[in-house]
Structures are given as C-alpha cells and as structure tokens.
Amino acid sequence: MIKQLKKLTVNIVAGANLATVLLMVAAGYADHINPAVHPMLSNLGMLFPFFLVANLLFVFFWLTFKWKRLWIPILGYALAYVPLTVYLPLNGSKDVPEGTIKVLSYNVCQYGGNWKYEQAFDTIYSYLEQQDPDIVCLQEDVDEWRRYVFQKFQKTFPYNDTIFFWRSSLGINGVGIHSKFPILRRERIEYPSKAHGSMAYYLLVNSDTVLVINNHLEGTHLSKDDRLRYKEMLSGKMQRDTAKSESMVLLSKLGQAAALRAAGADAVHRYIEAHRQYPIIVCGDFNDNPISYSRRTIAKGLKDCFVETGKGLGLSYNEKGFFFRIDHILCSDHFEPYDCRVDDKIDVSDHYPISCRLKLVHKP
C-alpha cells in the first residue's frame, strides 16, 4: 500500500513537472505572438521567470526523492534554452579594447527624483558626468526649465537635442540625446501613439555616420491602483476569486497596451531595415520585458548587447514586483559590444541606467 502511494505521488509530481515545462516553454516563446492578434496571450512572457523558478524547485525535489526523474526539468531548460539566455544571460568577462564608444540609455523619470530626491537633475547630471559616456539617450528628458538643463549638459556634451512627443496640462513626455559627436540631422519615426515615440539621430562619429534610434515605446497604462492590486496578488494577500478576476482585468489592459506597443516596434523595425547601410545603435525604454514581441521585433537582425555581453537578470525597472529588464541597447553587425550592464546603484529614477561599450569593426 505504501509503495503504491509513493508511486502515485511520484507520478503526480512528474505530471505537474511536465505541465510546468510546457507552460515554461510556451511563455518563453510568447515573444512570437503578435499582440495585435492575440493581446492577452502575448503577455505570457511575463510569467517566464515564475516557471523558471518552479522548474528549479522540481530539480531539488527529484534530486532528493527520485533522481531518475531529473530528466524532466533538465529537458525543460534545454527546450527553453533560447529564451533563458535572453532573460538570464551569463556571459564571462571580456577585455574592452581601445577605441570603443560608450553608450548610455536612461529613463530619468522627468527628473522627478523617484519621490526620493529633491535635486534630482543635479544628481543625474553628476552621475552622467562621472560615467563619461560618449552618447547618452534619455527618455522622459523633459522639464519646465529647459534653459538651465541645456546650460548644464553643454558643459559635458557639446551636442544636445530634445523633442517633446506630448505636452499638455495632463502631462509631458519626450526623449533627448546628449552627445560628444555632432548631430547631423534627426527624424521622428512615425507610428500611432499619444504620448510616446522614437527618434532617429544621425551622428558624425569620427568619419562615419552612425544612426542612433532613441525609443520610448508605449507604456503599460496601468494606474497606481492596478499596480497595487498586482503586488497584492504576488504577495498572496488577495482572495482567490478576487485575484482571478483582477488578473483578467490586468491581462486585458496589458494586452491592449502591448498591441499599441507592437505597432511602434514594427515601425522601428521597418525604419532599421530601410537604413541598413548605416552602423546602427538602438536603445531606450521599450516598456516591455525581454521575452516580448516588441523587443524581439526591434532586435531582428541586430545584436542585443546585454544578451551578448551582460550577466544576470539586469533588472532595469526598480519598482518592486516587476522583475524585468525593460531598457535595452542593440546594435548592428558594424559593432562589437562589450561590457553591457545595468547600474542598480543609482535610484534617482524608477529605472536604472543601462550602458555598453561599442567597437566599430565593420565600416559601412
């Protein structure tokens, strides 16, 4: 009787492990689902880290009780290898060669200080001065005192430009670039969005024209109450029926936002394809996790610098409960990326900055 009970338990756990593997693989490849067609399903990628952890728990279970079934979670990780390396790259250190340029991307939260700092702009400016990047792409690079901001930036960066996508009594949003290289021209990449957008900047880097695309893709459109309820669900403080209904509401909102964001990602990808003759750098706040249609679409034919040279999760959005890297730096094959990292030591915004060093190896 006891032997039969043990066998039944092992079979039940094995079934649960197989189900977890299937869900993990489905979530890992959810970035192939177009949100415009299947808005809610496209958000499965957000669940990928939870299935990764669940599968790891099965590893410990089989090691303890039935090591011969260890093949189940190992097979799961093998099937999810590609999304696993996108979500959690584990690259070794490489020496950075001479002649690289340093690119930094940062959503500065309108210099609002993340509700912690009164002199947020000065803190951010001092940080950028210390980091000494060659090209800085900022999102939410907006304020009501532009003259002061530009006077400060010009002390470190000779070439500066900011554009507002949206400005009204309800809010303000835009992106900016601050560069040690001359800005030859700029062009907005057109796609439907009320308050977000993408800018293409053509920079003269030594003797080469480099295309730098700074993005602030469509937001999640979650209110403060939505975010609070999401965190309640994660903490288990919400009753099951309520959690089920709330999760459907959240998935619906996230799906609608993802569909809008997909249109922007498609437009950026088309622009990249039409300008392949240039060395290309793409960066910004994608407002989407690594396992997403938006990141995968924009990254087609490009190198994801964090995936190729980063290490760990690289969580760039620092609100608790949102365990994702939503800020990205990509480059064309003209460049070799080095030392891409997310700096979680500065909390003056709700994002952490991401930076990378790029070596131009193939001339256009």
mmCIF file of C-alpha atoms in Angstrom:
data_model
loop_
_atom_site.group_PDB
_atom_site.id
_atom_site.type_symbol
_atom_site.label_atom_id
_atom_site.label_comp_id
_atom_site.label_asym_id
_atom_site.label_seq_id
_atom_site.Cartn_x
_atom_site.Cartn_y
_atom_site.Cartn_z
ATOM 1 C CA MET A 1 0.000 0.000 0.000
ATOM 2 C CA ILE A 2 2.763 2.450 0.956
ATOM 3 C CA LYS A 3 4.727 1.507 -2.148
ATOM 4 C CA GLN A 4 1.691 2.169 -4.356
ATOM 5 C CA LEU A 5 1.089 5.506 -2.621
ATOM 6 C CA LYS A 6 4.714 6.533 -3.218
ATOM 7 C CA LYS A 7 4.413 5.549 -6.875
ATOM 8 C CA LEU A 8 1.198 7.574 -7.228
ATOM 9 C CA THR A 9 2.820 10.593 -5.598
ATOM 10 C CA VAL A 10 5.830 10.383 -7.901
ATOM 11 C CA ASN A 11 3.560 10.151 -10.946
ATOM 12 C CA ILE A 12 1.500 13.133 -9.809
ATOM 13 C CA VAL A 13 4.636 15.221 -9.228
ATOM 14 C CA ALA A 14 6.028 14.105 -12.598
ATOM 15 C CA GLY A 15 2.798 15.211 -14.274
ATOM 16 C CA ALA A 16 2.963 18.561 -12.522
ATOM 17 C CA ASN A 17 6.586 18.964 -13.619
ATOM 18 C CA LEU A 18 5.712 18.155 -17.243
ATOM 19 C CA ALA A 19 2.885 20.710 -17.133
ATOM 20 C CA THR A 20 5.302 23.299 -15.727
ATOM 21 C CA VAL A 21 7.777 22.549 -18.511
ATOM 22 C CA LEU A 22 5.105 23.007 -21.168
ATOM 23 C CA LEU A 23 3.990 26.320 -19.654
ATOM 24 C CA MET A 24 7.604 27.475 -19.312
ATOM 25 C CA VAL A 25 8.314 26.746 -22.974
ATOM 26 C CA ALA A 26 5.056 28.402 -24.060
ATOM 27 C CA ALA A 27 5.894 31.511 -22.003
ATOM 28 C CA GLY A 28 9.481 31.517 -23.258
ATOM 29 C CA TYR A 29 8.435 31.703 -26.890
ATOM 30 C CA ALA A 30 5.484 34.056 -26.344
ATOM 31 C CA ASP A 31 7.525 36.812 -27.999
ATOM 32 C CA HIS A 32 6.493 35.252 -31.332
ATOM 33 C CA ILE A 33 2.839 36.099 -30.630
ATOM 34 C CA ASN A 34 1.713 39.370 -32.199
ATOM 35 C CA PRO A 35 -0.220 41.366 -29.556
ATOM 36 C CA ALA A 36 -2.356 42.892 -32.288
ATOM 37 C CA VAL A 37 -3.704 39.390 -32.990
ATOM 38 C CA HIS A 38 -3.627 37.808 -29.521
ATOM 39 C CA PRO A 39 -3.210 40.647 -26.994
ATOM 40 C CA MET A 40 -3.613 38.646 -23.777
ATOM 41 C CA LEU A 41 -1.567 35.618 -24.877
ATOM 42 C CA SER A 42 1.308 37.863 -25.923
ATOM 43 C CA ASN A 43 1.879 38.711 -22.246
ATOM 44 C CA LEU A 44 2.747 35.122 -21.324
ATOM 45 C CA GLY A 45 6.402 36.121 -21.432
ATOM 46 C CA MET A 46 5.905 37.987 -18.159
ATOM 47 C CA LEU A 47 5.302 34.622 -16.467
ATOM 48 C CA PHE A 48 8.514 33.066 -17.780
ATOM 49 C CA PRO A 49 10.592 33.799 -14.635
ATOM 50 C CA PHE A 50 7.958 32.227 -12.392
ATOM 51 C CA PHE A 51 8.020 28.988 -14.405
ATOM 52 C CA LEU A 52 11.832 29.045 -14.341
ATOM 53 C CA VAL A 53 11.752 29.096 -10.548
ATOM 54 C CA ALA A 54 9.007 26.471 -10.354
ATOM 55 C CA ASN A 55 11.008 24.134 -12.592
ATOM 56 C CA LEU A 56 14.055 24.666 -10.373
ATOM 57 C CA LEU A 57 12.043 23.520 -7.354
ATOM 58 C CA PHE A 58 11.322 20.280 -9.212
ATOM 59 C CA VAL A 59 15.081 19.841 -9.726
ATOM 60 C CA PHE A 60 15.562 19.889 -5.959
ATOM 61 C CA PHE A 61 12.616 17.525 -5.456
ATOM 62 C CA TRP A 62 13.939 14.906 -7.891
ATOM 63 C CA LEU A 63 17.462 15.172 -6.502
ATOM 64 C CA THR A 64 16.048 14.406 -3.073
ATOM 65 C CA PHE A 65 13.462 11.742 -3.830
ATOM 66 C CA LYS A 66 13.812 10.294 -7.323
ATOM 67 C CA TRP A 67 16.914 11.330 -9.224
ATOM 68 C CA LYS A 68 15.955 9.212 -12.269
ATOM 69 C CA ARG A 69 13.156 11.734 -12.998
ATOM 70 C CA LEU A 70 15.639 14.595 -13.087
ATOM 71 C CA TRP A 71 15.488 14.424 -16.877
ATOM 72 C CA ILE A 72 12.110 16.209 -16.836
ATOM 73 C CA PRO A 73 13.250 19.631 -15.547
ATOM 74 C CA ILE A 74 16.565 19.332 -17.412
ATOM 75 C CA LEU A 75 14.660 18.717 -20.662
ATOM 76 C CA GLY A 76 12.549 21.768 -19.838
ATOM 77 C CA TYR A 77 15.587 24.005 -19.524
ATOM 78 C CA ALA A 78 17.011 22.565 -22.751
ATOM 79 C CA LEU A 79 13.786 23.352 -24.631
ATOM 80 C CA ALA A 80 13.727 26.858 -23.142
ATOM 81 C CA TYR A 81 17.431 27.491 -23.743
ATOM 82 C CA VAL A 82 16.944 30.355 -26.215
ATOM 83 C CA PRO A 83 14.542 32.449 -24.086
ATOM 84 C CA LEU A 84 16.551 31.513 -20.990
ATOM 85 C CA THR A 85 19.703 33.093 -22.465
ATOM 86 C CA VAL A 86 17.677 36.181 -23.416
ATOM 87 C CA TYR A 87 16.147 36.565 -19.972
ATOM 88 C CA LEU A 88 19.175 35.491 -17.930
ATOM 89 C CA PRO A 89 22.454 35.730 -19.895
ATOM 90 C CA LEU A 90 25.561 34.526 -18.064
ATOM 91 C CA ASN A 91 28.468 35.849 -20.086
ATOM 92 C CA GLY A 92 32.025 35.866 -18.861
ATOM 93 C CA SER A 93 34.162 38.997 -18.668
ATOM 94 C CA LYS A 94 35.985 40.213 -21.780
ATOM 95 C CA ASP A 95 38.689 42.826 -22.011
ATOM 96 C CA VAL A 96 37.396 46.031 -23.573
ATOM 97 C CA PRO A 97 39.649 47.059 -26.477
ATOM 98 C CA GLU A 98 40.853 50.549 -27.255
ATOM 99 C CA GLY A 99 38.723 52.754 -29.458
ATOM 100 C CA THR A 100 35.261 51.905 -28.106
ATOM 101 C CA ILE A 101 32.464 54.407 -27.646
ATOM 102 C CA LYS A 102 30.344 54.319 -24.516
ATOM 103 C CA VAL A 103 26.559 54.463 -24.957
ATOM 104 C CA LEU A 104 24.216 55.020 -22.028
ATOM 105 C CA SER A 105 20.402 54.869 -22.026
ATOM 106 C CA TYR A 106 18.341 56.117 -19.098
ATOM 107 C CA ASN A 107 14.696 56.898 -18.394
ATOM 108 C CA VAL A 108 15.137 59.828 -15.992
ATOM 109 C CA CYS A 109 11.505 59.972 -14.803
ATOM 110 C CA GLN A 110 11.223 63.649 -15.828
ATOM 111 C CA TYR A 111 13.950 64.433 -13.286
ATOM 112 C CA GLY A 112 11.330 63.847 -10.616
ATOM 113 C CA GLY A 113 13.717 62.090 -8.253
ATOM 114 C CA ASN A 114 11.642 58.927 -7.868
ATOM 115 C CA TRP A 115 9.959 60.649 -4.902
ATOM 116 C CA LYS A 116 13.266 60.420 -3.005
ATOM 117 C CA TYR A 117 15.437 63.277 -4.248
ATOM 118 C CA GLU A 118 14.702 66.998 -4.323
ATOM 119 C CA GLN A 119 17.656 67.883 -6.557
ATOM 120 C CA ALA A 120 17.135 65.014 -8.977
ATOM 121 C CA PHE A 121 18.539 66.713 -12.064
ATOM 122 C CA ASP A 122 21.785 67.626 -10.334
ATOM 123 C CA THR A 123 22.130 64.044 -9.079
ATOM 124 C CA ILE A 124 21.550 62.624 -12.562
ATOM 125 C CA TYR A 125 23.865 65.143 -14.191
ATOM 126 C CA SER A 126 26.648 64.360 -11.706
ATOM 127 C CA TYR A 127 26.169 60.644 -12.386
ATOM 128 C CA LEU A 128 26.422 61.136 -16.156
ATOM 129 C CA GLU A 129 29.477 63.340 -15.715
ATOM 130 C CA GLN A 130 31.110 60.601 -13.655
ATOM 131 C CA GLN A 131 30.204 57.842 -16.143
ATOM 132 C CA ASP A 132 31.602 59.927 -19.023
ATOM 133 C CA PRO A 133 29.621 58.311 -21.878
ATOM 134 C CA ASP A 134 30.069 59.427 -25.469
ATOM 135 C CA ILE A 135 26.372 59.154 -26.335
ATOM 136 C CA VAL A 136 23.516 59.489 -23.841
ATOM 137 C CA CYS A 137 19.944 58.640 -24.837
ATOM 138 C CA LEU A 138 17.419 59.822 -22.265
ATOM 139 C CA GLN A 139 13.727 59.088 -22.042
ATOM 140 C CA GLU A 140 11.358 61.471 -20.240
ATOM 141 C CA ASP A 141 14.079 64.069 -20.788
ATOM 142 C CA VAL A 142 11.543 66.827 -20.074
ATOM 143 C CA ASP A 143 11.065 69.605 -17.561
ATOM 144 C CA GLU A 144 9.830 73.161 -17.271
ATOM 145 C CA TRP A 145 13.303 74.737 -17.098
ATOM 146 C CA ARG A 146 14.991 73.662 -20.311
ATOM 147 C CA ARG A 147 17.394 76.580 -20.459
ATOM 148 C CA TYR A 148 19.046 75.544 -17.194
ATOM 149 C CA VAL A 149 19.191 71.874 -18.230
ATOM 150 C CA PHE A 150 20.843 72.613 -21.559
ATOM 151 C CA GLN A 151 23.337 75.002 -19.992
ATOM 152 C CA LYS A 152 24.392 72.203 -17.654
ATOM 153 C CA PHE A 153 24.512 69.479 -20.313
ATOM 154 C CA GLN A 154 26.576 71.636 -22.662
ATOM 155 C CA LYS A 155 29.399 71.642 -20.135
ATOM 156 C CA THR A 156 29.894 67.921 -20.740
ATOM 157 C CA PHE A 157 28.159 67.230 -24.051
ATOM 158 C CA PRO A 158 28.710 69.700 -26.916
ATOM 159 C CA TYR A 159 25.699 68.421 -28.883
ATOM 160 C CA ASN A 160 22.242 68.239 -27.321
ATOM 161 C CA ASP A 161 18.727 67.783 -28.590
ATOM 162 C CA THR A 162 15.354 67.060 -27.002
ATOM 163 C CA ILE A 163 11.957 66.637 -28.593
ATOM 164 C CA PHE A 164 8.560 66.559 -26.874
ATOM 165 C CA PHE A 165 6.102 63.925 -28.081
ATOM 166 C CA TRP A 166 3.314 65.187 -25.876
ATOM 167 C CA ARG A 167 2.765 68.296 -23.806
ATOM 168 C CA SER A 168 -0.478 69.275 -22.132
ATOM 169 C CA SER A 169 -1.958 70.142 -18.762
ATOM 170 C CA LEU A 170 -2.155 66.396 -18.072
ATOM 171 C CA GLY A 171 1.499 65.626 -18.622
ATOM 172 C CA ILE A 172 4.629 65.880 -20.715
ATOM 173 C CA ASN A 173 6.869 63.350 -22.422
ATOM 174 C CA GLY A 174 9.776 63.253 -24.829
ATOM 175 C CA VAL A 175 13.286 61.945 -25.469
ATOM 176 C CA GLY A 176 16.680 63.567 -25.713
ATOM 177 C CA ILE A 177 20.188 62.851 -26.896
ATOM 178 C CA HIS A 178 23.373 64.328 -25.435
ATOM 179 C CA SER A 179 26.467 63.553 -27.428
ATOM 180 C CA LYS A 180 30.166 64.232 -27.831
ATOM 181 C CA PHE A 181 29.644 63.714 -31.568
ATOM 182 C CA PRO A 182 27.924 66.202 -33.913
ATOM 183 C CA ILE A 183 24.238 65.651 -34.669
ATOM 184 C CA LEU A 184 23.872 65.799 -38.445
ATOM 185 C CA ARG A 185 20.089 65.513 -38.520
ATOM 186 C CA ARG A 186 17.127 63.957 -36.765
ATOM 187 C CA GLU A 187 13.919 62.284 -37.892
ATOM 188 C CA ARG A 188 10.886 61.076 -35.999
ATOM 189 C CA ILE A 189 9.802 57.501 -36.719
ATOM 190 C CA GLU A 190 6.073 57.767 -37.271
ATOM 191 C CA TYR A 191 3.626 55.437 -35.557
ATOM 192 C CA PRO A 192 0.376 55.978 -33.651
ATOM 193 C CA SER A 193 0.885 56.965 -30.020
ATOM 194 C CA LYS A 194 -0.489 59.775 -27.938
ATOM 195 C CA ALA A 195 2.476 60.384 -25.661
ATOM 196 C CA HIS A 196 5.364 58.128 -26.747
ATOM 197 C CA GLY A 197 7.653 57.876 -29.724
ATOM 198 C CA SER A 198 11.017 57.115 -31.339
ATOM 199 C CA MET A 199 13.644 59.465 -32.742
ATOM 200 C CA ALA A 200 16.350 58.658 -35.282
ATOM 201 C CA TYR A 201 19.511 60.704 -34.866
ATOM 202 C CA TYR A 202 22.356 60.723 -37.393
ATOM 203 C CA LEU A 203 25.681 61.380 -35.667
ATOM 204 C CA LEU A 204 29.086 62.027 -37.156
ATOM 205 C CA VAL A 205 31.284 59.583 -35.228
ATOM 206 C CA ASN A 206 34.825 60.314 -36.333
ATOM 207 C CA SER A 207 34.411 59.951 -40.114
ATOM 208 C CA ASP A 208 31.346 57.682 -40.073
ATOM 209 C CA THR A 209 27.644 58.497 -39.994
ATOM 210 C CA VAL A 210 26.047 56.435 -37.212
ATOM 211 C CA LEU A 211 22.291 56.067 -36.845
ATOM 212 C CA VAL A 212 21.156 56.189 -33.210
ATOM 213 C CA ILE A 213 17.490 55.420 -32.502
ATOM 214 C CA ASN A 214 16.169 56.511 -29.113
ATOM 215 C CA ASN A 215 12.871 54.873 -28.143
ATOM 216 C CA HIS A 216 10.231 55.368 -25.513
ATOM 217 C CA LEU A 217 7.624 52.840 -26.547
ATOM 218 C CA GLU A 218 4.015 52.761 -25.383
ATOM 219 C CA GLY A 219 3.570 52.371 -21.627
ATOM 220 C CA THR A 220 1.573 49.711 -19.819
ATOM 221 C CA HIS A 221 -1.286 52.092 -18.992
ATOM 222 C CA LEU A 222 -1.574 50.600 -15.519
ATOM 223 C CA SER A 223 -2.815 53.008 -12.865
ATOM 224 C CA LYS A 224 -1.393 53.178 -9.346
ATOM 225 C CA ASP A 225 -4.359 51.102 -8.139
ATOM 226 C CA ASP A 226 -3.669 48.482 -10.835
ATOM 227 C CA ARG A 227 -0.050 48.220 -9.711
ATOM 228 C CA LEU A 228 -1.051 47.924 -6.061
ATOM 229 C CA ARG A 229 -3.507 45.124 -6.844
ATOM 230 C CA TYR A 230 -0.841 43.337 -8.908
ATOM 231 C CA LYS A 231 1.535 43.443 -5.937
ATOM 232 C CA GLU A 232 -1.228 42.188 -3.633
ATOM 233 C CA MET A 233 -1.720 39.198 -5.920
ATOM 234 C CA LEU A 234 2.002 38.432 -5.898
ATOM 235 C CA SER A 235 2.117 38.617 -2.103
ATOM 236 C CA GLY A 236 -0.868 36.263 -1.765
ATOM 237 C CA LYS A 237 -2.893 38.813 0.211
ATOM 238 C CA MET A 238 -5.786 38.737 -2.243
ATOM 239 C CA GLN A 239 -8.559 36.103 -2.092
ATOM 240 C CA ARG A 240 -8.511 33.556 -4.902
ATOM 241 C CA ASP A 241 -11.751 34.632 -6.648
ATOM 242 C CA THR A 242 -10.789 38.283 -6.447
ATOM 243 C CA ALA A 243 -7.286 37.531 -7.690
ATOM 244 C CA LYS A 244 -8.681 35.617 -10.658
ATOM 245 C CA SER A 245 -10.961 38.457 -11.748
ATOM 246 C CA GLU A 246 -8.290 41.090 -11.133
ATOM 247 C CA SER A 247 -5.701 39.139 -13.122
ATOM 248 C CA MET A 248 -8.047 39.031 -16.116
ATOM 249 C CA VAL A 249 -8.543 42.802 -15.918
ATOM 250 C CA LEU A 250 -4.791 43.375 -15.711
ATOM 251 C CA LEU A 251 -4.077 40.992 -18.601
ATOM 252 C CA SER A 252 -6.680 42.779 -20.704
ATOM 253 C CA LYS A 253 -5.099 46.187 -20.022
ATOM 254 C CA LEU A 254 -1.598 44.862 -20.631
ATOM 255 C CA GLY A 255 -2.751 43.217 -23.849
ATOM 256 C CA GLN A 256 -4.252 46.436 -25.195
ATOM 257 C CA ALA A 257 -1.070 48.342 -24.354
ATOM 258 C CA ALA A 258 1.072 45.611 -25.934
ATOM 259 C CA ALA A 259 -0.939 45.886 -29.164
ATOM 260 C CA LEU A 260 -0.217 49.636 -29.308
ATOM 261 C CA ARG A 261 3.441 48.995 -28.482
ATOM 262 C CA ALA A 262 3.670 46.374 -31.241
ATOM 263 C CA ALA A 263 2.755 48.979 -33.854
ATOM 264 C CA GLY A 264 5.657 51.104 -32.651
ATOM 265 C CA ALA A 265 8.048 48.148 -32.670
ATOM 266 C CA ASP A 266 7.009 47.238 -36.216
ATOM 267 C CA ALA A 267 7.601 50.826 -37.381
ATOM 268 C CA VAL A 268 11.054 50.963 -35.760
ATOM 269 C CA HIS A 269 11.988 47.623 -37.345
ATOM 270 C CA ARG A 270 10.897 48.856 -40.776
ATOM 271 C CA TYR A 271 12.977 52.001 -40.332
ATOM 272 C CA ILE A 272 16.025 49.933 -39.362
ATOM 273 C CA GLU A 273 15.613 47.685 -42.395
ATOM 274 C CA ALA A 274 15.379 50.738 -44.674
ATOM 275 C CA HIS A 275 18.636 52.198 -43.313
ATOM 276 C CA ARG A 276 20.878 49.150 -43.061
ATOM 277 C CA GLN A 277 23.692 50.981 -44.840
ATOM 278 C CA TYR A 278 24.489 52.812 -41.605
ATOM 279 C CA PRO A 279 26.061 51.490 -38.412
ATOM 280 C CA ILE A 280 23.027 51.387 -36.116
ATOM 281 C CA ILE A 281 22.571 51.765 -32.362
ATOM 282 C CA VAL A 282 19.100 51.282 -30.914
ATOM 283 C CA CYS A 283 18.299 51.972 -27.302
ATOM 284 C CA GLY A 284 15.673 53.178 -24.902
ATOM 285 C CA ASP A 285 12.797 52.275 -22.670
ATOM 286 C CA PHE A 286 10.823 49.591 -24.523
ATOM 287 C CA ASN A 287 8.314 49.304 -21.672
ATOM 288 C CA ASP A 288 8.420 45.567 -22.252
ATOM 289 C CA ASN A 289 10.268 42.582 -20.846
ATOM 290 C CA PRO A 290 12.999 40.626 -22.712
ATOM 291 C CA ILE A 291 10.508 37.892 -23.689
ATOM 292 C CA SER A 292 8.242 40.220 -25.653
ATOM 293 C CA TYR A 293 7.140 40.816 -29.214
ATOM 294 C CA SER A 294 8.437 44.391 -29.071
ATOM 295 C CA ARG A 295 11.998 43.518 -28.081
ATOM 296 C CA ARG A 296 12.220 40.548 -30.441
ATOM 297 C CA THR A 297 10.841 42.564 -33.382
ATOM 298 C CA ILE A 298 13.197 45.503 -32.948
ATOM 299 C CA ALA A 299 16.132 43.156 -32.274
ATOM 300 C CA LYS A 300 15.699 41.259 -35.577
ATOM 301 C CA GLY A 301 19.000 41.401 -37.392
ATOM 302 C CA LEU A 302 20.644 43.275 -34.511
ATOM 303 C CA LYS A 303 22.765 42.278 -31.539
ATOM 304 C CA ASP A 304 21.164 42.594 -28.122
ATOM 305 C CA CYS A 305 24.137 43.976 -26.212
ATOM 306 C CA PHE A 306 23.024 42.737 -22.793
ATOM 307 C CA VAL A 307 22.236 39.257 -24.112
ATOM 308 C CA GLU A 308 25.667 39.056 -25.772
ATOM 309 C CA THR A 309 27.823 40.625 -23.049
ATOM 310 C CA GLY A 310 25.705 41.092 -19.915
ATOM 311 C CA LYS A 311 25.389 38.942 -16.843
ATOM 312 C CA GLY A 312 22.344 38.152 -14.718
ATOM 313 C CA LEU A 313 18.824 39.499 -14.820
ATOM 314 C CA GLY A 314 19.758 43.121 -15.454
ATOM 315 C CA LEU A 315 16.531 44.368 -13.905
ATOM 316 C CA SER A 316 16.204 47.940 -15.131
ATOM 317 C CA TYR A 317 12.771 48.805 -13.713
ATOM 318 C CA ASN A 318 13.109 49.175 -9.979
ATOM 319 C CA GLU A 319 9.505 49.021 -8.784
ATOM 320 C CA LYS A 320 9.038 46.002 -6.545
ATOM 321 C CA GLY A 321 7.107 43.166 -8.135
ATOM 322 C CA PHE A 322 8.151 43.967 -11.720
ATOM 323 C CA PHE A 323 11.133 41.684 -12.269
ATOM 324 C CA PHE A 324 12.060 42.695 -15.795
ATOM 325 C CA ARG A 325 14.682 44.333 -17.954
ATOM 326 C CA ILE A 326 12.670 46.832 -19.963
ATOM 327 C CA ASP A 327 15.550 49.084 -21.061
ATOM 328 C CA HIS A 328 17.693 47.812 -23.895
ATOM 329 C CA ILE A 329 20.698 48.614 -26.097
ATOM 330 C CA LEU A 330 21.007 46.949 -29.508
ATOM 331 C CA CYS A 331 23.497 47.399 -32.331
ATOM 332 C CA SER A 332 24.060 46.330 -35.923
ATOM 333 C CA ASP A 333 26.824 43.978 -37.046
ATOM 334 C CA HIS A 334 29.025 47.009 -37.680
ATOM 335 C CA PHE A 335 29.727 46.999 -33.938
ATOM 336 C CA GLU A 336 31.138 44.557 -31.429
ATOM 337 C CA PRO A 337 29.538 45.126 -27.996
ATOM 338 C CA TYR A 338 31.392 44.904 -24.679
ATOM 339 C CA ASP A 339 30.533 45.176 -21.015
ATOM 340 C CA CYS A 340 26.795 45.903 -21.229
ATOM 341 C CA ARG A 341 25.432 46.412 -17.739
ATOM 342 C CA VAL A 342 22.524 47.820 -15.747
ATOM 343 C CA ASP A 343 23.611 50.059 -12.887
ATOM 344 C CA ASP A 344 21.366 49.452 -9.874
ATOM 345 C CA LYS A 345 23.424 51.725 -7.613
ATOM 346 C CA ILE A 346 21.559 54.895 -8.583
ATOM 347 C CA ASP A 347 17.877 55.080 -7.619
ATOM 348 C CA VAL A 348 17.034 58.643 -8.620
ATOM 349 C CA SER A 349 14.525 57.355 -11.185
ATOM 350 C CA ASP A 350 12.095 54.432 -11.371
ATOM 351 C CA HIS A 351 14.527 52.999 -13.944
ATOM 352 C CA TYR A 352 18.170 52.072 -13.691
ATOM 353 C CA PRO A 353 20.526 53.221 -16.490
ATOM 354 C CA ILE A 354 21.916 50.688 -18.953
ATOM 355 C CA SER A 355 25.263 51.216 -20.673
ATOM 356 C CA CYS A 356 27.506 49.445 -23.157
ATOM 357 C CA ARG A 357 30.803 49.926 -24.954
ATOM 358 C CA LEU A 358 30.772 49.501 -28.728
ATOM 359 C CA LYS A 359 33.704 48.958 -31.081
ATOM 360 C CA LEU A 360 33.160 49.784 -34.745
ATOM 361 C CA VAL A 361 34.601 46.755 -36.551
ATOM 362 C CA HIS A 362 32.922 46.882 -39.974
ATOM 363 C CA LYS A 363 32.905 50.115 -41.919
ATOM 364 C CA PRO A 364 29.721 50.938 -43.856
#
